PDB file of C-alpha atoms and ligand atoms in Angstrom:
ATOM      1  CA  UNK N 482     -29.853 -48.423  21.820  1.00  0.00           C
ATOM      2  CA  UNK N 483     -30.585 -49.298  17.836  1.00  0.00           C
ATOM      3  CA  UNK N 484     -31.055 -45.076  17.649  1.00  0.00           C
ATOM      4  CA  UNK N 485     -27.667 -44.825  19.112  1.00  0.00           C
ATOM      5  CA  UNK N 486     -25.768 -47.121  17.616  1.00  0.00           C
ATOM      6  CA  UNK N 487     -26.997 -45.838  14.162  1.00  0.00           C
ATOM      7  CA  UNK N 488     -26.179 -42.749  14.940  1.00  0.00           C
ATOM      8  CA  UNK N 489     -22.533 -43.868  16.020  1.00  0.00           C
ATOM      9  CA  UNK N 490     -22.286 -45.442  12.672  1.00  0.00           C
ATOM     10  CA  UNK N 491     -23.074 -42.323  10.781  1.00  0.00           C
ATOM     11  CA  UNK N 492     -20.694 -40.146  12.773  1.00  0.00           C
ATOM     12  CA  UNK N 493     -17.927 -42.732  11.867  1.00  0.00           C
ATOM     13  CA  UNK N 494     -19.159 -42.314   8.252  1.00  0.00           C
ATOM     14  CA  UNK N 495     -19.051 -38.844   8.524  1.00  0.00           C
ATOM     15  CA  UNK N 496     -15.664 -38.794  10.008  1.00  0.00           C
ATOM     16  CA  UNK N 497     -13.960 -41.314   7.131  1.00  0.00           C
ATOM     17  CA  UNK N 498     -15.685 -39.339   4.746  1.00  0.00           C
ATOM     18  CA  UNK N 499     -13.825 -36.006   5.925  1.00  0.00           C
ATOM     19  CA  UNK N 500     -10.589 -38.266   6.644  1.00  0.00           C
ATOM     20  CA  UNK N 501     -10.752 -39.044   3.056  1.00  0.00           C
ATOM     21  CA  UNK N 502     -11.010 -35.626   1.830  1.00  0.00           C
ATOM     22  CA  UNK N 503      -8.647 -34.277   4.061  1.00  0.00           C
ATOM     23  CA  UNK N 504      -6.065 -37.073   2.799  1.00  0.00           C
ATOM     24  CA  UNK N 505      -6.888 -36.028  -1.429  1.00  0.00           C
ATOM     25  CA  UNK N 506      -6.681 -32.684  -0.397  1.00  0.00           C
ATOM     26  CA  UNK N 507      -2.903 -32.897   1.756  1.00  0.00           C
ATOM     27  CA  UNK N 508      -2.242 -35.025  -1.614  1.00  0.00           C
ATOM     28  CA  UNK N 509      -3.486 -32.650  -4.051  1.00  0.00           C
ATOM     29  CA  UNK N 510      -1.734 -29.387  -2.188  1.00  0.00           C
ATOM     30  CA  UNK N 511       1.765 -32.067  -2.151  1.00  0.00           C
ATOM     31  CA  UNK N 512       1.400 -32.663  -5.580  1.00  0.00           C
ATOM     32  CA  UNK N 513       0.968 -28.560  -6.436  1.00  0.00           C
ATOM     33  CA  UNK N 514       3.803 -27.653  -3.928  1.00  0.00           C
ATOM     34  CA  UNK N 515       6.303 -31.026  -6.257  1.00  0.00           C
ATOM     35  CA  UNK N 516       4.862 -29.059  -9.676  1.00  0.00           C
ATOM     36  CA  UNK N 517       4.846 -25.646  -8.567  1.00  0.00           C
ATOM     37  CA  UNK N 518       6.758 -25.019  -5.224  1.00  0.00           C
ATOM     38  CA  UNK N 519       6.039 -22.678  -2.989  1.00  0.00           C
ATOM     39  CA  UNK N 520       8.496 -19.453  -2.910  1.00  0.00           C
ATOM     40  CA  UNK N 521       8.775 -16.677  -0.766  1.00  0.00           C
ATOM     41  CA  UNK N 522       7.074 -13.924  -3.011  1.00  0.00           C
ATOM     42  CA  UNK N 523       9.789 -11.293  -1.972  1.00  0.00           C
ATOM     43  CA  UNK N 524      13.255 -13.689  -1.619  1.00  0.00           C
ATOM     44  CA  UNK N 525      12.208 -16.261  -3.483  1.00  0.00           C
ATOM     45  CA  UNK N 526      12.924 -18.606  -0.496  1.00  0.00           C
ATOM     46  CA  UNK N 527      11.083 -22.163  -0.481  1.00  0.00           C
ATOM     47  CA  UNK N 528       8.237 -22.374   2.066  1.00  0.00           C
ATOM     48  CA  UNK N 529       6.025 -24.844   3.234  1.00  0.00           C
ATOM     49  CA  UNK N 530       2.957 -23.221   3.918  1.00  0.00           C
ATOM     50  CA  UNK N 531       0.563 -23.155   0.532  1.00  0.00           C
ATOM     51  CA  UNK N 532      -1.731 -20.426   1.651  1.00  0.00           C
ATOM     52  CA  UNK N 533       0.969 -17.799   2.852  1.00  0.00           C
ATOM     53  CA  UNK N 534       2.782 -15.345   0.401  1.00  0.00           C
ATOM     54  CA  UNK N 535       5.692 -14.626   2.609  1.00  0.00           C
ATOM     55  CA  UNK N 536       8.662 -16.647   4.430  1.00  0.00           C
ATOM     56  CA  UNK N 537       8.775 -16.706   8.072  1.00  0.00           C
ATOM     57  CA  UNK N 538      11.684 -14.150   7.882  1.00  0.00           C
ATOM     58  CA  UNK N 539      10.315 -11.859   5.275  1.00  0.00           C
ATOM     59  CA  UNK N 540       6.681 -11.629   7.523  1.00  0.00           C
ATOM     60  CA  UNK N 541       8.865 -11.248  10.998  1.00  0.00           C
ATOM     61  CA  UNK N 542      10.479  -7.968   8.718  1.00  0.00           C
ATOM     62  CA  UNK N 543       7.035  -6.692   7.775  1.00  0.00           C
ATOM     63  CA  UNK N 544       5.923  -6.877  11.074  1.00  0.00           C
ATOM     64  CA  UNK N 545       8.849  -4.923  12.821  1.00  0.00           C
ATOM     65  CA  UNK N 546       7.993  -2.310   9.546  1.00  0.00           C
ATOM     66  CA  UNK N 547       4.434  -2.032   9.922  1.00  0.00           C
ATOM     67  CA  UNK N 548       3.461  -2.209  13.945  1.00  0.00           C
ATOM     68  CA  UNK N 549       4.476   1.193  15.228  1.00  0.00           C
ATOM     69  CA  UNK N 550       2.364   4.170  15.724  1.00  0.00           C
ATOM     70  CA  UNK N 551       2.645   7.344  13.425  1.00  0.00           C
ATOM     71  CA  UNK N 552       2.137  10.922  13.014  1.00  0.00           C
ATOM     72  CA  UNK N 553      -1.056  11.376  11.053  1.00  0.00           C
ATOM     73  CA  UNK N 554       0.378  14.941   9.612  1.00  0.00           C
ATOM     74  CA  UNK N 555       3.489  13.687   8.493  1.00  0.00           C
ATOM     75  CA  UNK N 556       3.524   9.456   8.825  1.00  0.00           C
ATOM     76  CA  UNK N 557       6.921   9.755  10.916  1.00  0.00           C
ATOM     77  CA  UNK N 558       7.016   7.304  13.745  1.00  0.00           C
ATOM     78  CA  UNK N 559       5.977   8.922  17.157  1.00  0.00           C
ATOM     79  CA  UNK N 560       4.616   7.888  20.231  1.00  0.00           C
ATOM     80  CA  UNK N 561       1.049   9.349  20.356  1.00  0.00           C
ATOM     81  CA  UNK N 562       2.051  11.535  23.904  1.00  0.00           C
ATOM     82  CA  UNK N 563       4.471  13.092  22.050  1.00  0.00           C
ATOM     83  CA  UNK N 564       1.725  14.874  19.565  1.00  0.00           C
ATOM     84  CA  UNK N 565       1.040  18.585  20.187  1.00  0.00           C
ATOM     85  CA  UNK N 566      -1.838  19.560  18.580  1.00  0.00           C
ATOM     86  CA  UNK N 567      -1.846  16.735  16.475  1.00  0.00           C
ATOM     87  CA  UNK N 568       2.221  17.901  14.728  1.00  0.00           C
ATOM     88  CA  UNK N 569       4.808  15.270  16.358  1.00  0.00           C
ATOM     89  CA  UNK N 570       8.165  17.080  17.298  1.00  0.00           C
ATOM     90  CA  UNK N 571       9.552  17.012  13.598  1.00  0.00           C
ATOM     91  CA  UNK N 572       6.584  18.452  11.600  1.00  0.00           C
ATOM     92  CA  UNK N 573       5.351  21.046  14.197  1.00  0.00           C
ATOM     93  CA  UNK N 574       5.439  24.574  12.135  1.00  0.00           C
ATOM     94  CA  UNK N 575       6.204  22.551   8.851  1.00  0.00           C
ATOM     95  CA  UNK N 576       3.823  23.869   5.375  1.00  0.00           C
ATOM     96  CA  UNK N 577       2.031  20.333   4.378  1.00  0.00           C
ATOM     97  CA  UNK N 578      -0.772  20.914   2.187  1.00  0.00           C
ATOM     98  CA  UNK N 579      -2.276  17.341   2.587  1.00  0.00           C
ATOM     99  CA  UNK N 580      -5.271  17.289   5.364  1.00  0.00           C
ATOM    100  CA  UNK N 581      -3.716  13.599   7.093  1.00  0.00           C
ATOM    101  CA  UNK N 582      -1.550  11.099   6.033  1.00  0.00           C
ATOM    102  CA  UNK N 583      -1.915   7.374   6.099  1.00  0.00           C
ATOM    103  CA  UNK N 584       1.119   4.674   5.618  1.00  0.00           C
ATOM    104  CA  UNK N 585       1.664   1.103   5.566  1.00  0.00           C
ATOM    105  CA  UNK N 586       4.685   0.861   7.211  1.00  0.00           C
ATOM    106  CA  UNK N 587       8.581   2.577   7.305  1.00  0.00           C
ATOM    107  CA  UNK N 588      10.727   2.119   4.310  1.00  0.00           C
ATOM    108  CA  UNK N 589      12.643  -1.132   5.639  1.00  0.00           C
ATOM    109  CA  UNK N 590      14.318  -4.724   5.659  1.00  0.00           C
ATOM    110  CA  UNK N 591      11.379  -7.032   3.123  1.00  0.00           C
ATOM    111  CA  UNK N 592       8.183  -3.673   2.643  1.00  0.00           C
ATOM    112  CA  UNK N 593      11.080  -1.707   1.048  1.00  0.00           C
ATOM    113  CA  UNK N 594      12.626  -4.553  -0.964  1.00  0.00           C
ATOM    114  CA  UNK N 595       8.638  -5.432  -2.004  1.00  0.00           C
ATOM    115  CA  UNK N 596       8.336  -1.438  -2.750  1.00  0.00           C
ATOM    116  CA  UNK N 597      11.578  -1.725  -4.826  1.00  0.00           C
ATOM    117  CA  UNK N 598      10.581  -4.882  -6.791  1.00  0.00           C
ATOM    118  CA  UNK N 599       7.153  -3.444  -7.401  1.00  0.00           C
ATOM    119  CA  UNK N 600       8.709  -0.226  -8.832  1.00  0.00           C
ATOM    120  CA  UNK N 601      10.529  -1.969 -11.118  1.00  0.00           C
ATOM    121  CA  UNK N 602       7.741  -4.204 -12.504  1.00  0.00           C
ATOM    122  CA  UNK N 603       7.144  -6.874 -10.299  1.00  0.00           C
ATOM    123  CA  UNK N 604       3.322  -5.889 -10.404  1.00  0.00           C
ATOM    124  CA  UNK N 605       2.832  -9.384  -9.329  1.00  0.00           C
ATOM    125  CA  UNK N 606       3.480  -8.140  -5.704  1.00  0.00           C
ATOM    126  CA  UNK N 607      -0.045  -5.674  -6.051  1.00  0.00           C
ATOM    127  CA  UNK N 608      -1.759  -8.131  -3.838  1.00  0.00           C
ATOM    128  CA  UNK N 609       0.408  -8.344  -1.055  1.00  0.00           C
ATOM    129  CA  UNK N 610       1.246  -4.480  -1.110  1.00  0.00           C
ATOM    130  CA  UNK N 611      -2.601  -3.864  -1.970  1.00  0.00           C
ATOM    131  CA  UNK N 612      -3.611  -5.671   1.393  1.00  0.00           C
ATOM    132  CA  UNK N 613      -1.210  -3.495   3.300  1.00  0.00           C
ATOM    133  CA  UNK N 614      -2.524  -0.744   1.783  1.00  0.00           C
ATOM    134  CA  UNK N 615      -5.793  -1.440   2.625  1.00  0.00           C
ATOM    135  CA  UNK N 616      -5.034  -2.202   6.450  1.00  0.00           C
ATOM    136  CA  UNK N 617      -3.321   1.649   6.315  1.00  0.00           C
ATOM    137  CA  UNK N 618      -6.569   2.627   4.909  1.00  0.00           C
ATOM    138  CA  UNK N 619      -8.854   1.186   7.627  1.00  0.00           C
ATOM    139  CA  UNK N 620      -7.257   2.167  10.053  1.00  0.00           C
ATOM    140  CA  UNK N 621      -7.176   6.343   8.653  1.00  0.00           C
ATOM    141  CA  UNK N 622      -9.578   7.847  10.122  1.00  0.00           C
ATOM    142  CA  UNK N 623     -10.487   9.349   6.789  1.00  0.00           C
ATOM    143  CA  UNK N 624     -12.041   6.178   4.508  1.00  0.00           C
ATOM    144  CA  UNK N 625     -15.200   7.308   4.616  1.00  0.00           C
ATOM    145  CA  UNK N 626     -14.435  10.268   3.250  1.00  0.00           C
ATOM    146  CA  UNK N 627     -12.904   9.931   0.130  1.00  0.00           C
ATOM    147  CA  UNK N 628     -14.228  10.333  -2.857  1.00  0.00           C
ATOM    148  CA  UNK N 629     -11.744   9.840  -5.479  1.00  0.00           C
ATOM    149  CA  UNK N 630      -8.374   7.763  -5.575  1.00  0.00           C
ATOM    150  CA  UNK N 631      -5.389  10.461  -7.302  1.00  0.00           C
ATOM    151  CA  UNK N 632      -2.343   8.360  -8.014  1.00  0.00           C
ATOM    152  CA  UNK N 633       0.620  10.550  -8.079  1.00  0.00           C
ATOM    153  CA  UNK N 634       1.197  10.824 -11.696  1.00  0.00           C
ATOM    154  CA  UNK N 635       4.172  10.104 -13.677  1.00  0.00           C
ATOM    155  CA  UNK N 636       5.607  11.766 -16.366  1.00  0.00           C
ATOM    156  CA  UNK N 637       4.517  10.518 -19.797  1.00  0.00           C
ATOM    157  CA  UNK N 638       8.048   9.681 -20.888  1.00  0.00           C
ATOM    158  CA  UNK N 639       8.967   7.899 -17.843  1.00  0.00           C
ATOM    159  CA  UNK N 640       5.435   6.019 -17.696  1.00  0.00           C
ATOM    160  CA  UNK N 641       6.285   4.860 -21.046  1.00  0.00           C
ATOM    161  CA  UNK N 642      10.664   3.894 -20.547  1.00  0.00           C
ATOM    162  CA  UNK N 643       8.831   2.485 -17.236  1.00  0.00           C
ATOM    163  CA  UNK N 644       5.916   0.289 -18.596  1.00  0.00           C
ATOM    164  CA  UNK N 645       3.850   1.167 -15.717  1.00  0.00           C
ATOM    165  CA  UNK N 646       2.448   3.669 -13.120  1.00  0.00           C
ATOM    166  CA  UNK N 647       3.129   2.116  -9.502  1.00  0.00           C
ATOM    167  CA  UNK N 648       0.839   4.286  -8.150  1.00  0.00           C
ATOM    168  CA  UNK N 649      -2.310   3.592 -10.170  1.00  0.00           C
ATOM    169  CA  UNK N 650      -1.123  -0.148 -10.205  1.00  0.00           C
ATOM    170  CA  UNK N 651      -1.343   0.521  -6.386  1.00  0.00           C
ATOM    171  CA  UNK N 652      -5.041   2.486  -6.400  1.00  0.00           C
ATOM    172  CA  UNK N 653      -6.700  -0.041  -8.436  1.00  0.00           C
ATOM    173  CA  UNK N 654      -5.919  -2.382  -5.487  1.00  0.00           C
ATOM    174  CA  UNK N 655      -7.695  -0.588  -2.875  1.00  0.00           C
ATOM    175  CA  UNK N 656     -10.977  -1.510  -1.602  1.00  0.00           C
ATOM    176  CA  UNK N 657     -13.825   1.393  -1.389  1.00  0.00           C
ATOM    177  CA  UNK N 658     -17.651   1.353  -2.207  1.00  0.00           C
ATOM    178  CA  UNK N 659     -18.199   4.682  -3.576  1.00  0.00           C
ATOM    179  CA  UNK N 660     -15.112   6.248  -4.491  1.00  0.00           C
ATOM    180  CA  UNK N 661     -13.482   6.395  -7.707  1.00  0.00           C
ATOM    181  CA  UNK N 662      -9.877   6.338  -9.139  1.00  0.00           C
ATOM    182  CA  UNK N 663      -9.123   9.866 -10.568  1.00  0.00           C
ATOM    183  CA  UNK N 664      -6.125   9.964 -13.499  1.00  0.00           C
ATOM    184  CA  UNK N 665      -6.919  14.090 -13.624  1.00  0.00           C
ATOM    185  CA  UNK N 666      -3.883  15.330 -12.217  1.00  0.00           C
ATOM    186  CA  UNK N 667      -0.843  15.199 -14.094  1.00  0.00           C
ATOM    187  CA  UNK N 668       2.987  15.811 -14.351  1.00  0.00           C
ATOM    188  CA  UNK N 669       3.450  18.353 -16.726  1.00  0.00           C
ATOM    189  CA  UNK N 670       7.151  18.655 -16.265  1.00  0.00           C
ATOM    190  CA  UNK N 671       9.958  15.960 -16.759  1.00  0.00           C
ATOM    191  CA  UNK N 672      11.849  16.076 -13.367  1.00  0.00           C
ATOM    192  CA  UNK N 673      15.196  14.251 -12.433  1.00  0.00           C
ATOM    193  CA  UNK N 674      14.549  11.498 -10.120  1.00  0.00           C
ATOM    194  CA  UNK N 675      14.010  12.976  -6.679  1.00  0.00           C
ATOM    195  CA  UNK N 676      17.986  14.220  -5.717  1.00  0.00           C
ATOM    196  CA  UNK N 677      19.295  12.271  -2.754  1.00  0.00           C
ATOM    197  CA  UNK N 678      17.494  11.589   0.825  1.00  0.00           C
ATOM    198  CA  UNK N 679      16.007  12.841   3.419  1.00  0.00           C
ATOM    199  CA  UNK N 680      18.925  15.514   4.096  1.00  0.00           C
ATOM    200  CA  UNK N 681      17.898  17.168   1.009  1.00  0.00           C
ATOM    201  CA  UNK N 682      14.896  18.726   1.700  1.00  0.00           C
ATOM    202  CA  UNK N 683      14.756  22.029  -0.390  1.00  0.00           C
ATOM    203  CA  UNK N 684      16.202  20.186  -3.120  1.00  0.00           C
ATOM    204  CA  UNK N 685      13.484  18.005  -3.006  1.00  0.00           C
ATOM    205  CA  UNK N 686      10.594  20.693  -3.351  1.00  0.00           C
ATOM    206  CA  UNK N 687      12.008  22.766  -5.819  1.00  0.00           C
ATOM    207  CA  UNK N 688      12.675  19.789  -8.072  1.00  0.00           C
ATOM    208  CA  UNK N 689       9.075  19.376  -7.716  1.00  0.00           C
ATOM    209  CA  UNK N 690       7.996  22.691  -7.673  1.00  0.00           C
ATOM    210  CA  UNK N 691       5.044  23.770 -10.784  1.00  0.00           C
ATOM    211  CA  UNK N 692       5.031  20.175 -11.720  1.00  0.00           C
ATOM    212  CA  UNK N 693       1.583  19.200 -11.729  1.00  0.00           C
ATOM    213  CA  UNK N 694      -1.520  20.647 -12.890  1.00  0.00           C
ATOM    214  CA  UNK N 695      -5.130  19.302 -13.100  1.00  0.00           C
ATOM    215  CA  UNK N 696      -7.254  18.351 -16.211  1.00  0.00           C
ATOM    216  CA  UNK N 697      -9.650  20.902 -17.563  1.00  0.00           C
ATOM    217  CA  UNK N 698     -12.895  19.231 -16.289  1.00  0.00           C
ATOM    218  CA  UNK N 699     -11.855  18.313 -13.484  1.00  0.00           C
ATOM    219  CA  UNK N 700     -14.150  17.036 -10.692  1.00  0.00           C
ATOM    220  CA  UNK N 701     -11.988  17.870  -8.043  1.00  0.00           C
ATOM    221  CA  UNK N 702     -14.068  21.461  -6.546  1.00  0.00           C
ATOM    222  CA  UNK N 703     -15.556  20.723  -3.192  1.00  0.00           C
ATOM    223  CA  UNK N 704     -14.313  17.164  -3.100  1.00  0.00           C
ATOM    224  CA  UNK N 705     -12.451  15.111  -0.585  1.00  0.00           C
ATOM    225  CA  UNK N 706      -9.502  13.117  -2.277  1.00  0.00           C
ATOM    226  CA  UNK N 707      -6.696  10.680  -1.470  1.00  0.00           C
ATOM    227  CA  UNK N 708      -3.086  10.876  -2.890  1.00  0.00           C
ATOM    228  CA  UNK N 709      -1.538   7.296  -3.197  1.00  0.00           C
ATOM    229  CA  UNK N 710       2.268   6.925  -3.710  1.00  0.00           C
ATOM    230  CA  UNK N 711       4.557   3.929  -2.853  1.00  0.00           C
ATOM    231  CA  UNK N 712       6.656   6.241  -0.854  1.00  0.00           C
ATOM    232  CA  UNK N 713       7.086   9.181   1.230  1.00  0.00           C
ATOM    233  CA  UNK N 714      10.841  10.740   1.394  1.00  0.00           C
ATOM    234  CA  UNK N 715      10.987  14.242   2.285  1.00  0.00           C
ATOM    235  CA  UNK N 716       7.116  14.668   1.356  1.00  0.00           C
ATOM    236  CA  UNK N 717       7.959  17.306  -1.311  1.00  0.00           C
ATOM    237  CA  UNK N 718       5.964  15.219  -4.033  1.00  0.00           C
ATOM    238  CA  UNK N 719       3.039  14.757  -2.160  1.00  0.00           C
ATOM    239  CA  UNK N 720       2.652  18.256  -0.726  1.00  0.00           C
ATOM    240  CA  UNK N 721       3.086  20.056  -4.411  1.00  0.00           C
ATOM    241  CA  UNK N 722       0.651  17.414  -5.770  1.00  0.00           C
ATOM    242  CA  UNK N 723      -1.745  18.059  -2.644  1.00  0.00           C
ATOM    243  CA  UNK N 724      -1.354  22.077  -3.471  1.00  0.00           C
ATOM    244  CA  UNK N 725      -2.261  21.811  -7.229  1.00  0.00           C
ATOM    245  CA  UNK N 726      -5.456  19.853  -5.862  1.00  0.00           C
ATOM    246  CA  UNK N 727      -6.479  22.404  -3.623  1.00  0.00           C
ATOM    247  CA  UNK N 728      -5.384  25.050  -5.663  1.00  0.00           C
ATOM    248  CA  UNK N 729      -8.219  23.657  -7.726  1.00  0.00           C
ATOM    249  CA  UNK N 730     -10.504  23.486  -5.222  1.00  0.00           C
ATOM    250  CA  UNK N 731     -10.515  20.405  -3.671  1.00  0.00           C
ATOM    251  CA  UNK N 732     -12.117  20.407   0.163  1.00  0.00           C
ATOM    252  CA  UNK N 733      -9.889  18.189   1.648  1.00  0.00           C
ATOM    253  CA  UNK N 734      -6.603  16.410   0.580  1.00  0.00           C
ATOM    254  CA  UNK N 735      -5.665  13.261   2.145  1.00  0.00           C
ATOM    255  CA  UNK N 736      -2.509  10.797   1.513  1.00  0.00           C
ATOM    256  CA  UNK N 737      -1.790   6.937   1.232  1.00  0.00           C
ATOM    257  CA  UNK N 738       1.968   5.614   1.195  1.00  0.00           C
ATOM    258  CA  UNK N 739       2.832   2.020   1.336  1.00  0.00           C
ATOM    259  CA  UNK N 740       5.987   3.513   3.051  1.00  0.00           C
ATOM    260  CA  UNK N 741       7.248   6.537   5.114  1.00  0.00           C
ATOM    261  CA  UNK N 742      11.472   6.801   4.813  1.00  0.00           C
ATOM    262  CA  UNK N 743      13.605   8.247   6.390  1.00  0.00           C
ATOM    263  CA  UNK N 744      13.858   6.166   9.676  1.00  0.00           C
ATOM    264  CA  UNK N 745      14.238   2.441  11.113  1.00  0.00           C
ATOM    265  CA  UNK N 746      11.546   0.101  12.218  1.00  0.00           C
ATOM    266  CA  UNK N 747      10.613   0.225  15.269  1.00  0.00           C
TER     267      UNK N 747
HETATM  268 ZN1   ZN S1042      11.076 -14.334   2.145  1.00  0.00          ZN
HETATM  269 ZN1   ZN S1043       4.587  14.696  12.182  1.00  0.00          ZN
END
């Protein structure tokens, strides 16, 4: 009875004790959230919740963005019965240089707005868009076989109006245990930003067309790399950057968008 009831008494301890942390703590996190309130990271919205990014209405948006599946040749949303060997109905007989694709999500409602804000030097948002990008990642099919991380290069006149390279910003984010980040391709003509949307297809590739090369020494022969961009219009960008790198011998030439436009959630 004496073993029990001492026992009872230390449980109760045990218990206070962890009532009385629990209290500092809820007091401590109150006190943060009356200094330094809690916003939405992409509206800026209030929120309660201390160890979330990402108002209840932003996350509902990413969800609806990022839950469908996708065409791994082009990243379009398709239904996986609708694949014939492995093409979905709008890239079947299309050119893409790239082995597979990979994507976040379609360009939508709070990813694009994130994608936007990021573009124009809201690098604070890396984390968020970096965890995406590694959940597109996991899920390839292809992790294990990458060997270097090639962010799609920007010119060196708009790096420098811009401040920053999303797309490196955007690599240096992404988790991997052997492979490297790769800064040996590069843009060695200024192009006009890419000319309107989806519609304008040819447009798109010959604005792009001969604009990349590689770096003499190179490691690219025989090797298995991964593109990563923000987004994916038309695909013109990535497919001429995917040609230069097998033009220079590359193996294998995968891709990894945040975003795929061109289409609603689904
Ligand atoms: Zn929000
Ligand atoms: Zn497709």
């Amino acid at each position: 009875m004496d073993i029990y009831i001492r026992r009872q008494a230390s449980y109760n301890a045990g218990v206070d004790k962890l009532k009385s942390k629990q209290s500092a703590t809820f007091a401590l996190q109150s006190l943060n959230q009356l200094l330094w309130p809690a916003v939405c990271i992409n509206c800026r919205e209030s929120i309660c919740e201390t160890d979330k990014s990402l108002c209840k209405d932003c996350w509902g948006e990413l969800i609806s963005c990022t839950g469908a599946d996708y065409c791994q040749r082009c990243g379009r949303d398709v239904s996986r019965y609708a694949l014939v060997d492995g093409a979905c109905p709008d890239c079947q007989g299309k050119e893409i240089h790239f082995d597979q694709i990979a994507r976040s999500g379609v360009y939508a409602e709070s990813l694009r707005e994130m994608i936007l804000a990021f573009k124009k030097g809201r690098t604070e948002l890396d984390s968020t868009l970096g965890f995406l990008a590694n959940a597109a990642l996991d899920g390839s099919g292809f992790y294990n076989e990458i060997e270097f991380f090639v962010p799609v290069p920007l010119h060196w006149f708009r790096r420098l109006t811009r401040g920053h390279n999303q797309a490196l910003v955007l690599a240096k984010k992404l988790k991997h245990p052997t492979a490297k980040i790769s800064t040996d391709l590069v843009r060695i003509r200024y192009t006009k930003t890419q000319p309107g949307g989806v519609a304008d297809v040819a447009a798109r590739a010959r604005n792009v067309a001969g604009a990349f090369a590689v770096r003499r020494g190179h490691q690219f022969t025989g090797r298995s790399v991964c593109i990563v961009d923000d987004i994916k219009t038309t695909g013109a960008t990535l497919n001429e950057c995917a040609k230069t790198l097998k033009e220079a011998g590359a193996a294998k030439v995968f891709a990894l968008v945040l975003a795929v436009a061109g289409q609603n959630p689904a």
